Each structure stands twice: as C-alpha cells, then as structure tokens.
Amino acid sequence: MTILVTGGAGFIGANFIYYEQEKHPEDRIVCLDKLTYAGNLSTLEAAMKHPNFRFVRADICDVEAVNALFAEEKPDIVVNFAAESHVDRSIEDPGIFLRTNIIGTQVLMDASLKHGVKRYHQVSTDEVYGDLPLDRPDLFFTESTPLKTSSPYSSSKAGADLLVNAYHRTYGLPTTLSRCSNNYGPYQFPEKLIPLMIANALADKPLPVYGEGLNVRDWLYVEDHCKAIDLIIRHGKVGEVYNIGGHNEMKNIDIVRLICAALGKSEDLIVHVSDRKGHDMRYAIDPTKIHSELGWLPETKFADGIQKTIRWYLDNRAWWENIISGEYRNYYDKMYGERLGRQ
Ligand code: NAD
Ligand code: TYD
C-alpha cells in the first residue's frame, strides 16, 4: 500500500512517518512537502534511509505537481498534514493560511477523486470548535459541537473541514477527518509554547507568557495522535469525524513553571506580555467516539510526556539550534542540490 503524507517535514507529519515506518514497514510512504519555514528536511534524515520512502518537494496548491505525483505514485491513502499552523502568524498574515489550508485541501481532494484514492484523511484541529469558558469544566468538544472559530488559522481549518464534508457528500470521496487537541513532543518547531519555553529557558532568555497565562490547552503526546490517525485511516468509518484528545488540561503558566523546574531555571525568567488577539480560553476534547469505535486511548501521561520531551530537546540541541540560526534552511540544498534541483 502507498500512503501519501503531505506536510511530513513538519512536526506531526514527521512523527507520523516514523510511526508508520515502525508499525507498517511494508507500506510505501511518499512525503510531499513545500518546506516552508516550518518544514525541516533534516527531521526526516532517518526516514530517508528506509527503502520504502520517497520525499518530494512541492506545494499542495500546485495542481500540476500534485497531479503528476498522484499519477506516478497512485497513492491508496492520502493523509493531509500540510498547513500553515501557527495562530500568531495567522493574525499577522491570514492570506497564506487561506491559500494553503483551504485551496491546498481542495487541490488534494480533486487529485484524490481523479486518481481513485481509497481514503483521503484530513488532519484538523479542536480549534475549529472555538473555545470553552474556564468556569464550565463540565463542557467538552464533541464531534457535534458547532464550528465557531476565533482566529484566521482556525477559520481556515474549519473552511477545509467543511470542504471535506462537501467532497464526501457531493462527489462520494471516501474521507475521514480528525480534530486533535494541542500536541507536544519531539521535532516541534520552536515557535510553539513548549519548545519555545524550553529553548528560551536554556538560553536564560525571558519566557513570554501571553496575558495572565490562565488559558487552558488539552495536551496530547504526539505519538498518541499518530496512533489515532493510523487507526482512523485503517479502521475508521468513511464520512466520519473523530475527536482526539487525552483529558490532559493544563494552564499555560503551569506548563512554563514546570519547564523552569525541570531545567533548574528561576521563574523570574517569566514575563507576562500583552495577550494574543482573540485568545481562546480553553480547549477540551471528549474522545468517547474514537475510544468506543476504534479502541483508541492515549498511552503517555502528561507528567511522563513532558519529561520525555524536555529530555529530547536537551539531547537534540543541534536540531533546534539550527532552526533558530536559520541553518536548517540550507539542509535541502546540501542533501538534494543537483539531484532534485527541479523539485
Ligand atoms: P507544522 O507547521 O510543524 O508543519 C507543517 C508542514 O506543512 C511543514 O513541513 C510545511 O513545510 C508544510 N507545508 C506548509 N504549507 C505547505 C504547502 N503549501 N504545500 C506543502 N507543504 C506545506 O505543523 P504541525 O504542528 O505538524 O501540524 C500538522 C497538521 O496538524 C496541521 O494541519 C495542523 O493544523 C494540525 N494540528 C496541529 C496541532 C498541533 O498541536 N501542532 C494540533 C491539532 C491539529
Ligand atoms: P501555541 O503553542 O501557539 O498553540 P495554540 O495557540 O494553537 O494553542 O500556544 C499554546 C498556548 O500558549 C496559547 O494559549 C498561547 C500561549 N503562548 C504563550 O503564552 N506564549 C508564547 O510565546 C506562545 C507561543 C504561546
């Protein structure tokens, strides 16, 4: 079987590729990624040694390139991770979010229809449901919670979700869709809360907490997300939506304090900065459906996952220091230069 993974040089897509190579080494994985600022080919260095792996640099919005790849590889399954993913960037510049997240999804689904893909899976986010109030801990997002977005990022993801439903109903595309809570773990780009705080704390730089830091996120170790997607693409019901989350709600400030403690750094590094515009208060997933239909349960508790993650950033300093210095952007040319110049 051939699985086309888009956005596989990013955080979750790369973790998914490693998960699949370990769990289903017989499957061929083709990774299509534009290598935007968030894509880092060095993350896939070990994956590229696998005989059943191919990397192609292309934009999911590029109809010609996407169709050529589908014609050549004839993927059985498409898993679309490719996206602009950072809320703060979407507030500064929404256009690229609409283009990649909505138009890119359309291009991939058109190609999936044309080339008879057996399953198109869209990786979405709990942010499409908007937020929950802090004083109602009894409330959770279910698959039938109405979409009610706050940021240009979540709006673009919701737009794509609606289009996925439309392609299933109108054209009969065999789709599945998952909406996951905040992920953490190895290879997360150091602009997101957890890796940013680890990198800054190690450099004794200020730790910028938005507002009071009371916002709550429902954190899931990335491998548990990959396991859920693997179950959905192989056993999930066509046309369905699955929420993914592990009941690991944490306030931002508590995470930052925990990172300080784990690294032996003073909490004096914490600075409260002006709040994010439209900042969502609380996300919390009800994962009953994926548990009861597919038997999924998260395996890594936050207390263990965060220590593993901190350890990973300590052991892999070169990976994130190259990102901060910008050196990672040269990796593609160094690796592929002449060989793949045309892509
Ligand atoms: P990321 O920003 O780390 O990676 C995105 C990847 O997509 C990068 O490799 C980038 O080069 C690639 N990409 C961007 N635009 C592209 C384009 N036009 N064509 C081809 N490739 C392109 O993102 P992530 O955190 O790994 O998130 C992956 C997916 O999971 C996204 O769809 C995101 O919305 C969703 N998601 C993320 C989280 C989270 O906590 N990070 C939670 C739920 C859902
Ligand atoms: P982030 O990792 O950007 O994920 P998302 O916005 O998709 O939830 O942010 C997680 C939370 O941490 C969010 O409430 C914003 C907050 N945050 C900070 O307080 N400081 C920071 O420097 C960043 C990047 C995020």
Tab-separated table of C-alpha atoms and ligand atoms in Angstrom:
chain	number	residue	atom	x	y	z
A	1	MET	CA	0.000	0.000	0.000
A	2	THR	CA	1.198	3.542	-0.726
A	3	ILE	CA	0.430	6.356	1.712
A	4	LEU	CA	0.944	9.935	0.599
A	5	VAL	CA	1.771	12.103	3.618
A	6	THR	CA	1.638	15.840	2.973
A	7	GLY	CA	3.429	18.184	5.380
A	8	GLY	CA	5.643	15.323	6.552
A	9	ALA	CA	8.663	17.572	7.145
A	10	GLY	CA	6.713	19.334	9.894
A	11	PHE	CA	6.167	18.335	13.500
A	12	ILE	CA	3.250	15.883	13.488
A	13	GLY	CA	3.679	14.657	9.908
A	14	ALA	CA	7.288	13.622	10.607
A	15	ASN	CA	6.298	11.840	13.797
A	16	PHE	CA	3.570	10.085	11.795
A	17	ILE	CA	6.066	8.942	9.144
A	18	TYR	CA	8.311	7.438	11.834
A	19	TYR	CA	5.302	5.790	13.468
A	20	GLU	CA	4.196	4.226	10.166
A	21	GLN	CA	7.695	3.065	9.223
A	22	GLU	CA	7.937	1.260	12.553
A	23	LYS	CA	4.385	-0.114	12.627
A	24	HIS	CA	3.853	-0.891	8.929
A	25	PRO	CA	7.307	-1.178	7.304
A	26	GLU	CA	5.686	-2.927	4.322
A	27	ASP	CA	3.841	0.254	3.302
A	28	ARG	CA	5.425	2.780	0.951
A	29	ILE	CA	5.430	6.327	2.281
A	30	VAL	CA	5.649	9.257	-0.099
A	31	CYS	CA	6.088	12.609	1.618
A	32	LEU	CA	5.069	15.760	-0.226
A	33	ASP	CA	6.171	18.972	1.471
A	34	LYS	CA	6.854	22.509	0.296
A	35	LEU	CA	9.492	23.041	3.002
A	36	THR	CA	8.139	26.345	4.209
A	37	TYR	CA	9.843	27.930	7.229
A	38	ALA	CA	8.112	25.177	9.307
A	39	GLY	CA	9.377	22.288	7.199
A	40	ASN	CA	12.749	20.828	8.102
A	41	LEU	CA	14.106	18.083	5.916
A	42	SER	CA	16.766	17.118	8.449
A	43	THR	CA	13.902	15.873	10.613
A	44	LEU	CA	13.374	13.139	8.004
A	45	GLU	CA	17.055	12.154	7.744
A	46	ALA	CA	16.476	8.717	9.309
A	47	ALA	CA	13.201	8.167	7.421
A	48	MET	CA	15.011	8.701	4.115
A	49	LYS	CA	17.199	5.637	4.782
A	50	HIS	CA	14.083	3.455	4.631
A	51	PRO	CA	13.784	1.698	1.231
A	52	ASN	CA	10.014	2.347	1.113
A	53	PHE	CA	10.277	6.126	1.420
A	54	ARG	CA	10.352	8.984	-1.040
A	55	PHE	CA	10.451	12.744	-0.430
A	56	VAL	CA	9.098	15.207	-2.979
A	57	ARG	CA	9.299	18.949	-2.565
A	58	ALA	CA	6.092	20.541	-3.865
A	59	ASP	CA	3.263	22.866	-2.897
A	60	ILE	CA	-0.123	21.229	-2.246
A	61	CYS	CA	-1.696	24.180	-4.107
A	62	ASP	CA	0.258	23.346	-7.275
A	63	VAL	CA	-2.339	21.425	-9.336
A	64	GLU	CA	0.164	20.233	-11.927
A	65	ALA	CA	2.770	18.980	-9.460
A	66	VAL	CA	0.144	17.296	-7.290
A	67	ASN	CA	-1.484	15.517	-10.234
A	68	ALA	CA	1.863	14.393	-11.635
A	69	LEU	CA	2.764	12.854	-8.286
A	70	PHE	CA	-0.620	11.132	-7.928
A	71	ALA	CA	-0.314	9.737	-11.474
A	72	GLU	CA	3.164	8.417	-10.753
A	73	GLU	CA	2.670	7.048	-7.230
A	74	LYS	CA	-1.035	6.100	-7.312
A	75	PRO	CA	-1.469	6.508	-3.544
A	76	ASP	CA	-4.055	4.328	-1.809
A	77	ILE	CA	-4.329	6.710	1.137
A	78	VAL	CA	-3.681	10.449	1.437
A	79	VAL	CA	-3.090	11.965	4.877
A	80	ASN	CA	-3.053	15.749	4.717
A	81	PHE	CA	-0.954	17.355	7.464
A	82	ALA	CA	0.304	20.200	5.257
A	83	ALA	CA	-0.857	23.512	6.651
A	84	GLU	CA	0.136	26.870	7.966
A	85	SER	CA	-0.241	26.045	11.642
A	86	HIS	CA	0.713	28.960	13.898
A	87	VAL	CA	-2.123	31.112	15.252
A	88	ASP	CA	0.063	34.187	15.875
A	89	ARG	CA	1.291	34.165	12.265
A	90	SER	CA	-2.312	33.886	11.030
A	91	ILE	CA	-3.185	37.049	12.947
A	92	GLU	CA	-0.319	38.890	11.204
A	93	ASP	CA	-0.921	37.499	7.687
A	94	PRO	CA	-4.115	35.488	7.053
A	95	GLY	CA	-3.753	35.156	3.242
A	96	ILE	CA	-1.270	32.287	3.138
A	97	PHE	CA	-3.448	30.397	5.659
A	98	LEU	CA	-6.479	30.558	3.370
A	99	ARG	CA	-4.397	29.543	0.384
A	100	THR	CA	-2.584	26.561	1.854
A	101	ASN	CA	-5.201	25.325	4.296
A	102	ILE	CA	-8.301	25.680	2.090
A	103	ILE	CA	-7.173	25.757	-1.559
A	104	GLY	CA	-4.458	23.171	-0.885
A	105	THR	CA	-7.072	20.825	0.584
A	106	GLN	CA	-9.257	21.310	-2.497
A	107	VAL	CA	-6.354	20.532	-4.846
A	108	LEU	CA	-5.502	17.349	-2.924
A	109	MET	CA	-9.129	16.195	-2.874
A	110	ASP	CA	-9.581	16.869	-6.607
A	111	ALA	CA	-6.495	14.768	-7.300
A	112	SER	CA	-7.757	12.079	-4.912
A	113	LEU	CA	-11.041	11.880	-6.839
A	114	LYS	CA	-9.327	11.873	-10.206
A	115	HIS	CA	-6.871	9.144	-9.271
A	116	GLY	CA	-9.279	6.936	-7.298
A	117	VAL	CA	-7.701	7.303	-3.858
A	118	LYS	CA	-9.300	4.839	-1.414
A	119	ARG	CA	-9.102	7.117	1.599
A	120	TYR	CA	-8.497	10.840	1.971
A	121	HIS	CA	-7.774	11.797	5.587
A	122	GLN	CA	-7.814	15.421	6.701
A	123	VAL	CA	-5.848	16.307	9.837
A	124	SER	CA	-7.776	19.054	11.567
A	125	THR	CA	-7.811	20.689	14.976
A	126	ASP	CA	-10.047	21.178	18.011
A	127	GLU	CA	-9.615	24.925	17.418
A	128	VAL	CA	-12.438	24.752	14.840
A	129	TYR	CA	-14.872	24.483	17.769
A	130	GLY	CA	-13.800	27.860	19.219
A	131	ASP	CA	-13.234	27.915	22.966
A	132	LEU	CA	-14.913	26.933	26.226
A	133	PRO	CA	-15.306	29.103	29.338
A	134	LEU	CA	-12.950	28.475	32.260
A	135	ASP	CA	-15.853	28.280	34.743
A	136	ARG	CA	-17.532	25.327	32.994
A	137	PRO	CA	-15.136	22.393	33.448
A	138	ASP	CA	-18.077	20.085	32.670
A	139	LEU	CA	-18.107	21.172	28.998
A	140	PHE	CA	-16.117	19.365	26.280
A	141	PHE	CA	-15.961	19.444	22.479
A	142	THR	CA	-17.753	16.520	20.859
A	143	GLU	CA	-17.937	15.797	17.127
A	144	SER	CA	-21.328	17.533	17.001
A	145	THR	CA	-20.197	20.757	18.701
A	146	PRO	CA	-20.858	23.567	16.171
A	147	LEU	CA	-17.840	25.105	14.420
A	148	LYS	CA	-17.241	28.583	15.876
A	149	THR	CA	-13.763	29.819	15.108
A	150	SER	CA	-11.722	32.629	16.641
A	151	SER	CA	-8.526	33.083	14.589
A	152	PRO	CA	-7.758	33.189	10.880
A	153	TYR	CA	-5.880	29.896	11.448
A	154	SER	CA	-8.864	28.075	12.953
A	155	SER	CA	-11.206	29.625	10.379
A	156	SER	CA	-9.051	28.333	7.536
A	157	LYS	CA	-9.006	24.857	9.100
A	158	ALA	CA	-12.795	24.963	9.549
A	159	GLY	CA	-13.174	26.024	5.905
A	160	ALA	CA	-11.173	22.966	4.876
A	161	ASP	CA	-13.255	20.720	7.166
A	162	LEU	CA	-16.478	21.912	5.534
A	163	LEU	CA	-14.991	21.282	2.107
A	164	VAL	CA	-14.027	17.744	3.141
A	165	ASN	CA	-17.644	17.063	4.158
A	166	ALA	CA	-18.833	18.522	0.852
A	167	TYR	CA	-16.467	16.340	-1.219
A	168	HIS	CA	-17.712	13.270	0.620
A	169	ARG	CA	-21.397	14.095	0.183
A	170	THR	CA	-21.296	15.615	-3.305
A	171	TYR	CA	-18.654	13.520	-5.053
A	172	GLY	CA	-18.544	10.457	-2.811
A	173	LEU	CA	-14.859	10.947	-1.922
A	174	PRO	CA	-14.030	8.406	0.815
A	175	THR	CA	-12.965	10.868	3.513
A	176	THR	CA	-12.230	10.803	7.213
A	177	LEU	CA	-11.440	13.797	9.363
A	178	SER	CA	-9.786	14.086	12.775
A	179	ARG	CA	-9.760	17.023	15.181
A	180	CYS	CA	-6.992	16.824	17.726
A	181	SER	CA	-6.047	18.925	20.730
A	182	ASN	CA	-2.611	20.562	21.232
A	183	ASN	CA	0.283	18.208	20.541
A	184	TYR	CA	3.742	18.224	22.121
A	185	GLY	CA	6.825	16.057	21.669
A	186	PRO	CA	9.974	15.733	19.534
A	187	TYR	CA	10.506	17.892	16.407
A	188	GLN	CA	8.022	20.638	17.306
A	189	PHE	CA	9.072	23.962	15.792
A	190	PRO	CA	10.360	26.316	18.500
A	191	GLU	CA	7.716	28.968	17.893
A	192	LYS	CA	5.081	26.917	19.753
A	193	LEU	CA	4.642	27.223	23.517
A	194	ILE	CA	6.519	24.180	24.844
A	195	PRO	CA	9.638	24.124	22.615
A	196	LEU	CA	9.883	27.928	22.722
A	197	MET	CA	9.905	27.915	26.512
A	198	ILE	CA	12.471	25.092	26.657
A	199	ALA	CA	14.795	26.844	24.180
A	200	ASN	CA	14.465	30.235	25.881
A	201	ALA	CA	14.905	28.825	29.382
A	202	LEU	CA	18.089	27.004	28.325
A	203	ALA	CA	19.429	30.301	26.956
A	204	ASP	CA	18.302	32.194	30.104
A	205	LYS	CA	16.083	34.336	27.890
A	206	PRO	CA	12.709	35.781	29.002
A	207	LEU	CA	9.751	33.369	28.889
A	208	PRO	CA	6.898	35.353	27.279
A	209	VAL	CA	3.546	34.285	28.739
A	210	TYR	CA	0.556	35.838	26.984
A	211	GLY	CA	-1.702	37.700	29.452
A	212	GLU	CA	-2.012	36.007	32.806
A	213	GLY	CA	-1.242	32.574	31.415
A	214	LEU	CA	-4.552	31.140	32.619
A	215	ASN	CA	-5.587	29.788	29.205
A	216	VAL	CA	-6.095	26.045	29.210
A	217	ARG	CA	-4.991	23.616	26.483
A	218	ASP	CA	-5.639	19.849	26.370
A	219	TRP	CA	-2.141	18.451	25.690
A	220	LEU	CA	-1.556	15.181	23.848
A	221	TYR	CA	1.782	13.468	23.292
A	222	VAL	CA	2.346	13.460	19.519
A	223	GLU	CA	2.781	9.696	19.271
A	224	ASP	CA	-0.730	9.194	20.664
A	225	HIS	CA	-2.051	11.452	17.897
A	226	CYS	CA	-0.157	9.407	15.268
A	227	LYS	CA	-1.591	6.198	16.674
A	228	ALA	CA	-5.111	7.633	16.443
A	229	ILE	CA	-4.640	8.668	12.801
A	230	ASP	CA	-3.219	5.238	11.963
A	231	LEU	CA	-6.352	3.621	13.437
A	232	ILE	CA	-8.695	6.012	11.615
A	233	ILE	CA	-7.153	5.545	8.161
A	234	ARG	CA	-7.219	1.757	8.511
A	235	HIS	CA	-10.406	1.145	10.525
A	236	GLY	CA	-12.360	4.427	10.706
A	237	LYS	CA	-15.719	4.833	9.011
A	238	VAL	CA	-15.816	6.776	5.762
A	239	GLY	CA	-17.505	10.170	6.039
A	240	GLU	CA	-16.889	10.375	9.807
A	241	VAL	CA	-15.224	12.919	12.086
A	242	TYR	CA	-13.159	11.767	15.095
A	243	ASN	CA	-12.090	13.981	18.002
A	244	ILE	CA	-8.705	13.130	19.525
A	245	GLY	CA	-7.626	14.247	22.995
A	246	GLY	CA	-6.479	12.752	26.243
A	247	HIS	CA	-8.054	14.777	29.079
A	248	ASN	CA	-4.756	16.472	29.897
A	249	GLU	CA	-5.853	20.028	30.582
A	250	MET	CA	-3.141	22.403	31.733
A	251	LYS	CA	-2.887	26.168	32.239
A	252	ASN	CA	-0.118	27.780	30.201
A	253	ILE	CA	1.513	29.279	33.278
A	254	ASP	CA	1.697	25.872	34.971
A	255	ILE	CA	3.462	24.403	31.931
A	256	VAL	CA	6.003	27.219	31.895
A	257	ARG	CA	6.620	26.789	35.641
A	258	LEU	CA	7.041	23.054	35.158
A	259	ILE	CA	9.630	23.629	32.412
A	260	CYS	CA	11.546	26.056	34.665
A	261	ALA	CA	11.565	23.472	37.463
A	262	ALA	CA	12.656	20.625	35.164
A	263	LEU	CA	15.559	22.684	33.792
A	264	GLY	CA	16.561	24.141	37.166
A	265	LYS	CA	15.782	27.689	35.976
A	266	SER	CA	14.295	30.516	38.009
A	267	GLU	CA	10.660	31.501	37.473
A	268	ASP	CA	11.996	35.076	37.399
A	269	LEU	CA	12.548	34.432	33.674
A	270	ILE	CA	8.759	34.519	33.191
A	271	VAL	CA	7.448	37.778	31.709
A	272	HIS	CA	3.778	38.449	31.169
A	273	VAL	CA	3.398	40.057	27.738
A	274	SER	CA	0.344	41.522	26.020
A	275	ASP	CA	-2.304	38.946	25.242
A	276	ARG	CA	-2.896	37.303	21.842
A	277	LYS	CA	-5.798	38.974	19.982
A	278	GLY	CA	-8.979	36.893	20.265
A	279	HIS	CA	-7.110	34.435	22.531
A	280	ASP	CA	-9.135	31.224	23.079
A	281	MET	CA	-9.592	30.480	26.807
A	282	ARG	CA	-9.966	26.722	26.996
A	283	TYR	CA	-9.912	23.727	24.686
A	284	ALA	CA	-11.085	20.324	25.940
A	285	ILE	CA	-11.869	17.243	23.864
A	286	ASP	CA	-14.346	14.484	24.563
A	287	PRO	CA	-12.661	11.446	22.934
A	288	THR	CA	-15.527	8.989	23.642
A	289	LYS	CA	-16.230	8.244	19.975
A	290	ILE	CA	-12.707	7.236	18.943
A	291	HIS	CA	-12.369	5.226	22.144
A	292	SER	CA	-15.619	3.314	21.732
A	293	GLU	CA	-15.432	2.825	17.927
A	294	LEU	CA	-11.706	2.241	17.434
A	295	GLY	CA	-10.457	1.376	20.918
A	296	TRP	CA	-8.047	4.324	20.998
A	297	LEU	CA	-6.717	5.521	24.330
A	298	PRO	CA	-3.741	7.804	24.943
A	299	GLU	CA	-0.743	5.933	26.325
A	300	THR	CA	1.522	8.736	27.514
A	301	LYS	CA	0.538	10.734	30.595
A	302	PHE	CA	1.431	14.405	30.529
A	303	ALA	CA	3.774	14.061	33.522
A	304	ASP	CA	5.856	11.494	31.594
A	305	GLY	CA	5.458	13.012	28.129
A	306	ILE	CA	6.690	16.445	29.170
A	307	GLN	CA	9.807	14.968	30.822
A	308	LYS	CA	10.492	12.879	27.685
A	309	THR	CA	10.029	15.973	25.543
A	310	ILE	CA	12.350	18.125	27.642
A	311	ARG	CA	14.933	15.304	27.532
A	312	TRP	CA	14.587	15.169	23.721
A	313	TYR	CA	15.245	18.913	23.370
A	314	LEU	CA	18.276	18.581	25.664
A	315	ASP	CA	19.617	15.636	23.660
A	316	ASN	CA	18.904	17.199	20.255
A	317	ARG	CA	20.160	20.739	20.689
A	318	ALA	CA	21.595	20.857	17.164
A	319	TRP	CA	18.130	20.247	15.694
A	320	TRP	CA	16.542	23.326	17.241
A	321	GLU	CA	19.667	25.484	17.348
A	322	ASN	CA	19.896	25.074	13.560
A	323	ILE	CA	16.314	26.310	13.334
A	324	ILE	CA	16.982	29.330	15.499
A	325	SER	CA	20.124	30.163	13.494
A	326	GLY	CA	18.338	29.537	10.169
A	327	GLU	CA	20.941	26.913	9.160
A	328	TYR	CA	18.226	24.261	8.664
A	329	ARG	CA	17.048	26.031	5.541
A	330	ASN	CA	20.294	25.065	3.799
A	331	TYR	CA	19.791	21.378	4.531
A	332	TYR	CA	17.660	20.714	1.472
A	333	ASP	CA	20.232	22.177	-0.915
A	334	LYS	CA	23.017	20.292	0.804
A	335	MET	CA	21.162	16.966	0.636
A	336	TYR	CA	19.443	17.261	-2.704
A	337	GLY	CA	21.202	20.085	-4.574
A	338	GLU	CA	21.665	18.862	-8.106
A	339	ARG	CA	19.805	15.594	-7.592
A	340	LEU	CA	16.373	17.052	-7.071
A	341	GLY	CA	17.005	20.590	-8.241
A	342	ARG	CA	13.904	20.523	-10.407
A	343	GLN	CA	11.576	19.939	-7.417
B	1	NAD	P1	3.940	22.318	11.190
B	1	NAD	O1	3.753	23.773	10.968
B	1	NAD	O2	5.003	21.827	12.124
B	1	NAD	O3	4.215	21.587	9.780
B	1	NAD	C1	3.519	21.914	8.625
B	1	NAD	C2	4.246	21.283	7.438
B	1	NAD	O4	3.475	21.555	6.249
B	1	NAD	C3	5.643	21.827	7.184
B	1	NAD	O5	6.548	20.769	6.925
B	1	NAD	C4	5.475	22.716	5.958
B	1	NAD	O6	6.656	22.807	5.163
B	1	NAD	C5	4.357	22.013	5.237
B	1	NAD	N1	3.606	22.915	4.342
B	1	NAD	C6	3.093	24.140	4.651
B	1	NAD	N2	2.495	24.675	3.569
B	1	NAD	C7	2.611	23.754	2.568
B	1	NAD	C8	2.176	23.724	1.216
B	1	NAD	N3	1.508	24.753	0.677
B	1	NAD	N4	2.439	22.631	0.476
B	1	NAD	C9	3.128	21.576	1.009
B	1	NAD	N5	3.585	21.566	2.281
B	1	NAD	C10	3.321	22.643	3.061
B	1	NAD	O7	2.509	21.780	11.624
B	1	NAD	P2	2.117	20.620	12.656
B	1	NAD	O8	2.089	21.177	14.021
B	1	NAD	O9	2.918	19.417	12.356
B	1	NAD	O10	0.610	20.382	12.223
B	1	NAD	C11	0.282	19.441	11.204
B	1	NAD	C12	-1.224	19.437	10.990
B	1	NAD	O11	-1.875	19.096	12.215
B	1	NAD	C13	-1.786	20.791	10.576
B	1	NAD	O12	-2.789	20.563	9.609
B	1	NAD	C14	-2.397	21.351	11.860
B	1	NAD	O13	-3.485	22.187	11.568
B	1	NAD	C15	-2.851	20.082	12.545
B	1	NAD	N6	-2.878	20.125	14.033
B	1	NAD	C16	-1.792	20.544	14.732
B	1	NAD	C17	-1.829	20.517	16.130
B	1	NAD	C18	-0.632	20.917	16.946
B	1	NAD	O14	-0.726	20.960	18.177
B	1	NAD	N7	0.516	21.188	16.361
B	1	NAD	C19	-2.987	20.078	16.786
B	1	NAD	C20	-4.091	19.661	16.020
B	1	NAD	C21	-4.011	19.677	14.638
B	2	TYD	P1	0.599	27.589	20.793
B	2	TYD	O1	1.696	26.631	21.097
B	2	TYD	O2	0.854	28.699	19.830
B	2	TYD	O3	-0.673	26.716	20.374
B	2	TYD	P2	-2.220	27.173	20.121
B	2	TYD	O4	-2.290	28.647	20.027
B	2	TYD	O5	-2.534	26.508	18.838
B	2	TYD	O6	-2.978	26.611	21.289
B	2	TYD	O7	0.138	28.266	22.161
B	2	TYD	C1	-0.334	27.491	23.254
B	2	TYD	C2	-0.790	28.452	24.318
B	2	TYD	O8	0.339	29.146	24.834
B	2	TYD	C3	-1.757	29.515	23.818
B	2	TYD	O9	-2.718	29.780	24.828
B	2	TYD	C4	-0.874	30.739	23.609
B	2	TYD	C5	0.201	30.574	24.675
B	2	TYD	N1	1.535	31.105	24.345
B	2	TYD	C6	2.180	31.956	25.243
B	2	TYD	O10	1.672	32.287	26.320
B	2	TYD	N2	3.426	32.412	24.907
B	2	TYD	C7	4.035	32.083	23.736
B	2	TYD	O11	5.166	32.562	23.477
B	2	TYD	C8	3.356	31.194	22.827
B	2	TYD	C9	3.991	30.811	21.523
B	2	TYD	C10	2.107	30.735	23.179
